[in-house]
Each structure stands twice: as structure tokens, then as C-alpha cells.
XYZ file of N, CA and C in Angstrom:
633
model
N 1.814 18.656 35.282
C 2.990 18.948 34.459
C 3.475 17.864 33.112
N 3.909 18.700 32.009
C 4.138 18.142 30.632
C 5.106 17.197 30.612
N 5.240 16.003 30.386
C 5.934 14.999 30.627
C 6.662 14.225 29.183
N 5.654 14.648 27.825
C 5.853 14.077 26.986
C 5.219 15.050 25.696
N 6.268 15.094 24.670
C 5.649 16.155 23.116
C 5.383 15.249 22.097
N 4.353 15.419 21.464
C 3.938 14.917 20.266
C 3.958 15.770 19.197
N 5.238 15.594 18.518
C 5.201 16.395 17.451
C 4.781 16.204 15.663
N 4.029 17.063 15.141
C 3.550 16.503 13.695
C 5.118 16.896 13.083
N 4.775 16.355 11.867
C 6.377 16.624 11.037
C 6.122 17.440 9.970
N 5.824 16.949 8.842
C 5.436 18.395 7.693
C 4.920 19.080 8.156
N 5.558 20.416 8.031
C 5.568 22.091 8.201
C 5.586 22.198 9.569
N 5.314 21.377 10.618
C 5.960 21.829 12.039
C 7.544 21.640 11.999
N 7.898 20.401 12.099
C 9.479 20.024 12.116
C 10.214 20.584 10.564
N 9.651 19.634 9.583
C 10.222 20.156 8.410
C 9.679 21.433 7.222
N 10.324 21.848 6.655
C 9.689 22.990 6.018
C 9.664 22.374 4.590
N 8.095 21.821 4.297
C 8.163 20.677 3.102
C 6.830 21.845 2.233
N 6.461 22.433 2.243
C 5.465 23.254 1.439
C 5.640 23.508 0.128
N 6.522 24.087 -0.248
C 7.182 23.995 -1.536
C 7.151 22.806 -2.311
N 7.933 21.788 -1.827
C 7.910 20.812 -2.548
C 6.554 20.215 -2.388
N 5.888 19.765 -1.653
C 4.582 19.098 -1.834
C 3.579 19.838 -2.883
N 3.881 21.230 -2.832
C 2.726 21.690 -3.913
C 3.512 21.533 -5.349
N 4.851 21.380 -5.407
C 5.648 20.743 -6.883
C 5.281 19.365 -7.434
N 4.926 18.540 -5.978
C 4.902 16.994 -6.467
C 3.298 17.273 -6.584
N 2.088 17.894 -6.098
C 0.618 17.860 -6.368
C 0.496 18.420 -7.548
N 1.421 19.356 -7.799
C 1.155 19.832 -9.326
C 1.764 18.679 -10.450
N 2.758 17.992 -10.135
C 3.216 16.965 -11.375
C 2.306 15.765 -11.318
N 1.093 15.627 -10.327
C 0.222 14.680 -10.219
C -0.801 15.286 -11.009
N -1.181 16.472 -10.987
C -2.657 17.361 -11.018
C -2.457 16.828 -13.143
N -1.188 17.046 -13.593
C -0.904 16.906 -14.827
C -1.295 15.376 -15.416
N -0.899 14.694 -14.458
C -1.357 13.305 -14.631
C -2.553 12.869 -14.783
N -3.296 13.497 -13.413
C -4.751 12.938 -13.203
C -5.436 13.834 -13.805
N -5.449 15.142 -14.161
C -6.190 15.938 -14.409
C -6.850 16.910 -13.959
N -6.212 17.269 -12.591
C -6.919 18.460 -11.472
C -6.192 19.710 -11.741
N -7.120 20.010 -10.962
C -6.464 21.989 -11.251
C -5.546 22.157 -10.322
N -4.297 22.635 -11.342
C -2.656 22.814 -10.989
C -3.096 24.024 -9.465
N -2.115 24.116 -8.592
C -1.676 25.214 -7.890
C -0.979 26.118 -8.256
N -1.592 27.378 -8.003
C -0.617 28.667 -8.865
C -0.050 29.100 -7.414
N 0.918 29.800 -7.433
C 1.849 31.316 -6.572
C 0.708 31.643 -6.285
N -0.290 32.178 -6.990
C -1.513 33.129 -5.990
C -2.314 32.748 -5.555
N -2.185 31.144 -5.380
C -3.710 30.540 -4.795
C -3.181 29.865 -3.343
N -1.758 30.205 -3.055
C -1.375 29.683 -1.738
C -2.058 30.346 -0.969
N -1.881 31.668 -0.729
C -2.477 32.226 0.438
C -4.168 31.663 0.750
N -4.944 31.809 -0.360
C -6.495 31.027 0.005
C -6.383 29.596 0.280
N -5.487 29.047 -0.187
C -5.870 27.182 -0.089
C -4.980 27.351 1.481
N -4.212 27.910 2.091
C -3.739 27.848 3.639
C -4.678 28.090 4.656
N -5.894 28.959 4.042
C -6.768 29.636 4.585
C -8.216 28.544 4.819
N -8.588 27.294 3.969
C -9.464 26.583 3.860
C -8.864 25.621 5.079
N -10.030 24.711 4.952
C -9.764 23.473 5.490
C -9.332 22.293 4.401
N -8.945 21.180 4.835
C -8.439 20.015 4.142
C -9.776 19.841 2.894
N -11.006 19.740 3.533
C -12.131 19.253 2.621
C -12.076 20.478 1.476
N -12.365 21.807 1.493
C -12.712 22.775 1.066
C -11.233 22.296 0.224
N -9.950 22.326 0.398
C -9.395 22.451 -0.675
C -9.297 21.556 -1.597
N -9.560 20.667 -1.047
C -10.019 19.251 -1.956
C -11.116 19.442 -3.208
N -12.420 20.184 -2.491
C -13.057 20.219 -3.420
C -12.638 21.807 -4.176
N -12.046 22.529 -3.642
C -11.655 23.922 -4.875
C -10.765 23.192 -6.110
N -9.876 21.968 -5.774
C -9.236 21.711 -6.672
C -9.849 20.786 -7.335
N -10.439 20.332 -7.334
C -11.688 19.328 -7.746
C -10.731 18.063 -7.839
N -10.375 17.727 -6.798
C -9.732 16.396 -6.557
C -10.710 15.592 -5.841
N -11.337 14.214 -6.993
C -12.362 13.176 -5.901
C -12.140 12.724 -5.052
N -12.650 12.453 -3.756
C -12.111 12.164 -2.354
C -11.971 10.361 -2.863
N -12.509 9.622 -3.342
C -12.030 8.596 -3.125
C -10.676 8.173 -4.008
N -10.119 9.225 -4.718
C -8.783 9.159 -5.511
C -7.626 9.863 -4.360
N -8.317 9.668 -3.310
C -7.035 10.645 -2.038
C -5.859 9.323 -1.936
N -6.533 8.314 -1.370
C -6.075 7.483 -0.898
C -4.569 6.877 -2.230
N -5.188 6.825 -3.325
C -4.164 6.288 -4.351
C -3.430 7.696 -4.147
N -3.835 8.891 -4.179
C -2.757 10.330 -4.463
C -1.668 10.328 -3.395
N -1.907 10.009 -2.166
C -1.168 9.545 -1.094
C -0.170 9.024 -0.884
N -0.424 7.510 -2.036
C 0.548 6.695 -2.308
C 1.617 6.841 -2.945
N 1.285 7.475 -4.048
C 1.795 8.104 -5.268
C 2.734 9.091 -4.675
N 2.110 10.007 -3.820
C 2.694 10.827 -3.248
C 4.000 10.873 -2.711
N 3.520 9.656 -1.517
C 4.692 9.608 -0.951
C 6.179 8.820 -1.541
N 5.745 8.192 -2.935
C 6.934 7.906 -3.527
C 7.705 8.911 -4.289
N 6.909 10.003 -4.633
C 7.451 10.944 -5.117
C 8.512 11.940 -4.159
N 7.758 11.779 -3.140
C 8.378 12.629 -1.890
C 9.697 11.843 -1.430
N 9.635 10.483 -1.322
C 10.867 9.733 -0.929
C 12.028 10.443 -1.780
N 11.599 10.681 -3.056
C 12.624 10.592 -4.355
C 13.150 11.942 -3.995
N 12.619 12.836 -3.275
C 13.056 14.196 -3.111
C 13.424 14.700 -1.888
N 13.635 13.846 -1.364
C 14.133 13.739 0.590
C 15.254 14.749 0.679
N 16.016 14.546 -0.035
C 17.386 15.480 0.015
C 17.197 16.895 0.094
N 16.162 17.310 -0.462
C 15.911 18.536 -0.862
C 15.488 19.416 0.896
N 14.689 18.366 1.786
C 14.334 18.967 2.840
C 15.048 19.251 3.845
N 14.329 20.241 4.460
C 15.602 20.968 6.078
C 14.601 21.067 7.183
N 15.174 20.464 7.937
C 14.243 21.231 9.682
C 14.357 22.543 9.459
N 13.326 23.068 9.972
C 12.443 24.227 10.133
C 13.917 25.020 10.942
N 14.297 25.934 10.263
C 15.171 27.038 11.000
C 14.840 27.162 12.753
N 15.792 26.418 13.732
C 15.485 27.038 15.100
C 14.998 25.690 15.754
N 14.048 24.774 15.212
C 13.869 23.581 15.978
C 14.627 22.660 16.274
N 15.963 22.702 15.448
C 16.680 21.407 16.241
C 16.998 22.114 17.665
N 17.077 23.340 18.007
C 17.498 24.103 19.298
C 16.263 23.854 20.094
N 15.072 23.856 19.436
C 13.915 23.290 20.455
C 13.942 22.050 20.699
N 14.158 21.058 19.934
C 14.135 19.722 20.197
C 15.168 19.215 21.351
N 16.552 20.030 21.544
C 17.716 19.738 22.407
C 17.351 20.509 23.566
N 16.723 21.396 23.596
C 16.347 22.361 25.261
C 15.654 21.541 25.577
N 14.536 20.884 25.531
C 13.180 20.396 25.939
C 13.755 18.917 26.031
N 14.743 18.547 25.580
C 15.271 17.163 26.034
C 16.133 17.255 27.187
N 17.033 18.211 27.044
C 17.655 18.732 28.610
C 16.846 19.035 29.715
N 15.558 19.385 29.420
C 14.765 19.633 30.840
C 14.018 18.256 30.994
N 13.999 17.080 30.222
C 13.512 16.108 31.049
C 12.264 15.566 30.017
N 12.225 16.346 29.022
C 10.463 16.190 28.324
C 10.955 14.952 27.385
N 10.104 14.281 26.892
C 10.685 13.096 25.872
C 9.704 13.860 24.743
N 10.626 13.372 23.585
C 9.892 14.346 22.284
C 9.625 12.657 21.440
N 8.488 12.728 20.452
C 8.168 11.712 19.788
C 7.498 12.411 18.306
N 7.565 11.701 17.300
C 6.716 12.475 15.904
C 5.729 11.347 15.841
N 4.074 12.160 15.271
C 3.261 11.640 15.403
C 3.192 12.227 13.590
N 2.842 11.317 12.479
C 3.192 11.988 11.092
C 2.044 10.985 10.350
N 1.353 11.490 9.135
C 0.514 10.837 8.509
C 1.632 10.164 7.093
N 3.012 10.974 7.263
C 3.803 10.821 6.199
C 4.604 8.990 6.605
N 5.341 8.649 5.844
C 5.783 7.345 6.817
C 6.984 7.321 7.527
N 6.885 6.339 8.352
C 8.116 6.235 9.402
C 9.376 6.145 8.395
N 9.546 5.474 7.204
C 10.873 5.538 6.337
C 11.354 6.660 5.791
N 10.652 7.148 5.459
C 10.786 8.899 4.786
C 11.233 10.098 6.054
N 10.472 9.851 7.361
C 10.738 10.725 8.292
C 12.189 10.200 9.027
N 12.288 8.668 8.984
C 13.774 8.568 9.703
C 15.029 9.074 8.742
N 14.559 8.895 7.343
C 15.622 9.789 6.568
C 15.609 10.968 6.660
N 15.060 11.552 6.663
C 15.323 13.048 6.451
C 15.563 13.397 8.112
N 15.309 12.830 9.133
C 16.286 13.048 10.242
C 17.774 12.754 10.090
N 17.616 11.535 9.729
C 19.342 11.130 9.827
C 20.317 12.385 8.447
N 19.253 12.921 7.461
C 20.124 13.784 6.780
C 20.517 15.140 7.320
N 19.621 15.407 8.436
C 19.549 16.968 9.157
C 20.203 16.395 10.463
N 21.115 15.054 10.802
C 21.624 15.227 12.220
C 20.520 15.163 13.063
N 19.696 14.385 13.048
C 18.735 14.264 14.248
C 17.893 12.893 14.529
N 18.739 11.986 13.875
C 18.486 10.734 14.021
C 18.676 10.213 15.647
N 17.758 9.732 16.146
C 17.939 9.544 17.476
C 17.316 10.609 18.486
N 17.086 11.609 18.071
C 16.497 12.718 18.786
C 15.558 12.323 19.478
N 14.451 11.898 18.816
C 13.141 11.286 18.905
C 13.061 10.177 20.154
N 11.983 9.817 20.886
C 11.822 8.349 21.431
C 11.371 7.426 20.200
N 10.078 7.863 19.708
C 9.659 7.340 18.981
C 9.000 8.034 17.682
N 8.930 7.324 16.462
C 7.963 7.765 15.283
C 6.742 6.745 15.152
N 5.510 7.345 15.572
C 4.416 7.218 15.123
C 4.118 7.174 13.438
N 3.426 6.538 12.558
C 2.880 6.662 11.479
C 1.501 6.624 11.413
N 0.761 7.740 11.382
C -0.712 8.038 11.435
C -1.239 7.221 10.323
N -2.281 6.373 10.414
C -2.651 5.861 9.130
C -4.146 6.541 8.829
N -4.417 7.356 10.070
C -6.134 7.990 9.581
C -5.453 9.180 9.584
N -5.761 9.832 7.998
C -5.321 11.048 7.634
C -6.643 11.871 8.057
N -7.800 11.325 7.707
C -8.561 12.546 8.470
C -9.283 12.135 9.904
N -8.731 11.436 10.558
C -9.306 10.979 11.719
C -7.911 10.824 12.763
N -7.096 11.696 13.174
C -5.743 11.679 13.902
C -6.072 11.946 15.067
N -7.277 11.762 15.555
C -7.385 11.742 17.132
C -7.258 9.927 17.456
N -7.768 8.877 16.470
C -7.383 7.493 16.619
C -6.218 7.281 17.087
N -5.185 7.805 16.239
C -3.768 7.746 16.547
C -3.306 8.016 17.427
N -3.711 9.242 17.983
C -3.389 10.137 19.147
C -3.593 8.983 20.241
N -5.079 8.837 20.353
C -5.467 7.749 21.616
C -4.958 6.590 21.718
N -4.356 6.028 20.497
C -3.482 4.979 20.454
C -2.290 5.161 21.354
N -2.006 6.288 20.614
C -0.655 6.192 21.627
C -0.585 6.835 22.902
N -1.520 7.274 23.057
C -1.541 7.501 24.990
C -2.090 6.088 25.793
N -2.551 5.441 24.984
C -3.140 4.108 25.717
C -1.446 3.251 25.779
N -0.780 3.231 24.603
C 0.675 2.983 24.916
C 1.748 3.477 25.724
N 1.370 4.995 25.764
C 2.287 5.424 26.864
C 1.701 5.287 28.176
N 0.407 4.996 28.385
C -0.319 4.553 29.633
C -0.679 6.055 30.703
N -0.871 7.402 29.530
C -0.529 8.436 30.525
C -1.922 9.120 29.962
N -2.021 10.162 30.609
C -3.139 10.708 30.758
C -3.258 12.283 29.913
N -4.115 13.205 29.105
C -3.902 14.145 28.705
C -3.045 15.440 29.073
N -3.222 15.426 30.066
C -2.322 16.537 31.082
C -0.822 16.440 31.320
N -0.460 15.076 30.730
C 0.804 14.934 30.948
C 1.899 14.829 29.357
N 0.807 15.039 28.302
C 1.496 15.350 27.131
C 1.286 16.609 26.218
N 1.800 17.231 25.370
C 1.460 18.453 24.724
C 1.509 17.912 23.035
N 0.567 18.508 22.189
C 0.863 18.321 21.100
C 1.294 19.363 19.983
N 2.019 19.359 19.171
C 2.350 20.411 18.586
C 2.724 20.111 17.102
N 1.618 20.994 16.365
C 0.971 20.771 14.846
C 0.845 21.963 14.300
N 0.494 21.973 12.593
C 0.640 23.427 12.187
C -1.199 23.091 11.254
N -1.787 22.528 11.867
C -3.290 22.210 10.662
C -4.310 21.993 11.600
N -5.489 22.732 11.203
C -6.694 22.404 12.104
C -7.051 21.188 12.515
N -6.950 20.061 11.535
C -6.814 18.562 12.133
C -6.259 18.225 13.029
N -5.098 19.089 13.352
C -4.718 18.513 14.731
C -5.215 19.332 15.589
N -5.438 20.536 15.424
C -6.494 20.981 16.833
C -7.642 20.066 16.985
N -8.400 19.684 16.340
C -9.925 18.943 15.992
C -9.358 17.366 16.791
N -8.459 17.266 16.558
C -8.243 16.068 16.808
C -7.999 15.729 18.079
N -6.975 16.938 18.566
C -6.414 17.195 20.321
C -7.601 17.523 21.197
N -8.463 18.249 20.334
C -10.082 18.688 21.236
C -10.965 17.077 21.400
N -10.941 16.341 20.592
C -11.534 15.152 20.758
C -11.208 14.753 22.051
N -9.878 14.605 22.297
C -9.290 13.740 23.165
C -9.180 14.274 24.538
N -9.247 15.725 24.501
C -8.760 16.779 25.780
C -7.037 16.638 26.081
N -6.610 16.810 24.785
C -5.138 16.994 24.896
C -4.605 18.214 24.365
N -3.814 18.799 25.185
C -3.731 20.254 24.980
C -2.838 20.542 23.442
N -2.623 21.798 22.771
C -2.102 21.498 21.563
C -1.587 22.764 21.619
N -0.216 23.238 20.902
C 0.387 24.200 20.636
C 0.424 24.263 18.789
N -0.451 25.487 18.469
C -0.211 25.123 16.985
C 0.804 26.211 16.600
N 1.599 25.797 15.404
C 2.476 26.914 15.043
C 2.105 27.653 13.718
N 2.394 28.702 13.751
C 1.948 29.505 12.166
C 2.808 29.235 11.084
N 3.963 28.630 11.197
C 4.856 28.600 10.052
C 4.602 27.451 9.014
N 3.291 26.508 9.333
C 2.947 25.251 8.305
C 2.305 25.445 7.469
N 1.328 24.545 7.148
C 0.363 24.428 6.288
C -0.719 25.438 6.279
N -1.235 25.520 7.531
C -2.783 26.532 7.789
C -2.141 27.751 8.443
N -3.055 28.763 7.952
C -3.058 30.030 8.155
C -3.295 30.341 9.689
N -2.534 31.318 10.204
C -3.225 31.603 11.405
C -4.501 31.842 11.835
N -5.300 32.190 10.576
C -6.753 32.532 10.677
C -7.417 31.465 11.135
N -7.153 30.261 10.222
C -7.760 29.026 10.394
C -7.291 28.062 11.523
N -6.234 28.428 12.254
C -5.883 28.044 13.171
C -6.485 28.414 14.362
N -6.599 29.910 14.424
C -7.426 30.293 15.467
C -8.996 29.831 15.514
N -9.884 29.112 14.717
C -10.910 29.380 14.601
C -10.828 27.942 15.110
N -10.155 26.905 15.324
C -10.269 25.833 15.815
C -9.601 26.102 17.365
N -9.335 27.173 18.080
C -9.251 27.840 19.606
C -8.113 26.630 20.199
N -7.003 26.876 19.559
C -5.651 25.820 20.236
C -5.635 26.414 21.520
N -5.121 25.962 22.374
C -4.808 26.229 23.772
C -3.510 27.254 23.902
N -2.703 27.016 22.688
C -1.226 28.074 22.651
C -1.306 28.085 20.672
N -0.983 29.396 20.744
C -0.711 29.372 19.210
C 0.692 30.655 19.621
N 1.691 29.896 18.437
C 3.306 30.582 18.477
C 3.389 31.076 17.146
N 4.211 32.254 16.667
C 4.843 32.290 15.498
C 6.336 31.978 15.172
N 6.858 31.409 15.963
C 8.440 31.666 15.957
C 8.744 29.925 16.658
N 10.121 29.302 16.434
C 10.122 28.489 17.112
C 10.685 28.778 18.551
N 11.094 29.907 18.734
C 11.818 30.645 20.042
C 10.432 31.019 20.922
N 9.221 31.159 20.361
C 8.319 31.320 21.037
C 7.532 29.843 21.641
N 7.621 28.868 20.714
C 7.443 27.731 20.788
C 8.059 27.059 22.125
N 9.701 27.177 21.862
C 10.484 26.704 23.191
C 10.290 27.509 24.339
N 9.642 28.740 24.546
C 9.383 29.455 25.940
C 8.149 28.818 26.151
N 7.140 28.649 25.313
C 5.753 27.776 25.880
C 6.151 26.419 26.246
N 6.847 25.420 25.556
C 6.953 24.131 26.334
C 7.721 24.302 27.497
N 8.831 24.899 27.889
C 9.277 25.170 29.064
C 8.474 25.923 30.028
N 7.676 26.458 30.099
C 6.739 26.930 30.741
C 5.938 25.971 31.354
N 5.977 24.634 30.824
C 4.874 23.799 30.756
C 5.604 22.742 31.897
N 6.789 22.542 31.942
C 7.342 21.682 32.368
C 7.886 22.246 33.900
């Protein structure tokens, strides 16, 4: 029986795709990378992170610097971000069933808490964990499991990227992949998630079936 849900943030809980494309394009001009056009979005969603980086011509060694700069720009645009419609109801219902919800994200805790406050969700999550490993999220998930003193069967991860699925697979943690985030349904299916849902309503049904 699942007792704890670990949510990814950007893409899963918050609709931030348009903002991140805008911020990337601003940095692309500054650092002379290839810009993302509207017609590129469908293809990019079907590619892994490493494939996207290669296609856009972003040097891997510059990624940490870009992440730091991107977080600052993101923070300046926080008020434009909103919770994915239907996800507030999901959080409320699973909480009423005794399931504890936490957030694990490569975004900063400061940014996350501000967005939650703006959307009247401050206090809705047990804790917010900022993952330091962009390309090795399993390290952060393992640390969380150790802190909680829990087994993989007692928790479930909710995410929107192939890397989320791959991280959970390494630890035996079940995962629900949502299709409204960053990665396409086809890419998510290639990782063989335990569950795949197309709407917050489907997500709620899946989570309640595990209590």
C-alpha cells in the first residue's frame, strides 16, 4: 500500500513549458545557441535530454552555467506560472485519504515555495526537496527513501520525463508518468512506466487505487 507520493514539479504540477522555451530562447541569443521555434516543439518532446542538447548545439560543459542563469530568469517570471488545471484537486483528495505528498525537483526550493504560495498551495506538501543531480535523479530519490526509512513499495513517483522513469527503474520505485508535461507519450512509453495517465482525473484514479 502506497503511503507517500513524490511529485515532480515543472511540467507535472506546474505548466511551465511555454515559459522555459521563452527563457531558453533569450539565453540562446546571448550564448549563440540554436533557438527553439514553434515547429520544433513536437520533435523536441520526442527526444531525450541528451538528444535535445545535441540538436540545439548546447555544449554540455555550459549546462550548469545555463541552469543557474535560467533559475534567475525563471524567478523573475514566477507570477506567470499556474498549477496544471485539476492538480489542486488531486493533491487535496490524496491528502484526505492519508497519503503524504512531497516534491522532488531540480528547480530551487525558493522558486517552488513562491509558486505554491501564489497558487494558494503553501502547506499542501510534507516537504520540498531540491535535487542536485540533473542527470542522476536516482541519487536524490535514494536519499529521500533513506530519510523516510521507507521501501520502494510504500511510495510512488509522479513525473513527466523519461529521466524520471529511468531514475525510478534503478531503485525499483513505481512511477506514474503523465503526458501533459515535457516528454511526449511515445518517449514516456519507451521507458515502460508502471502507469501512464493522460489527465489529472486519470492520475487521481490511479493513485486512489493504490491506497
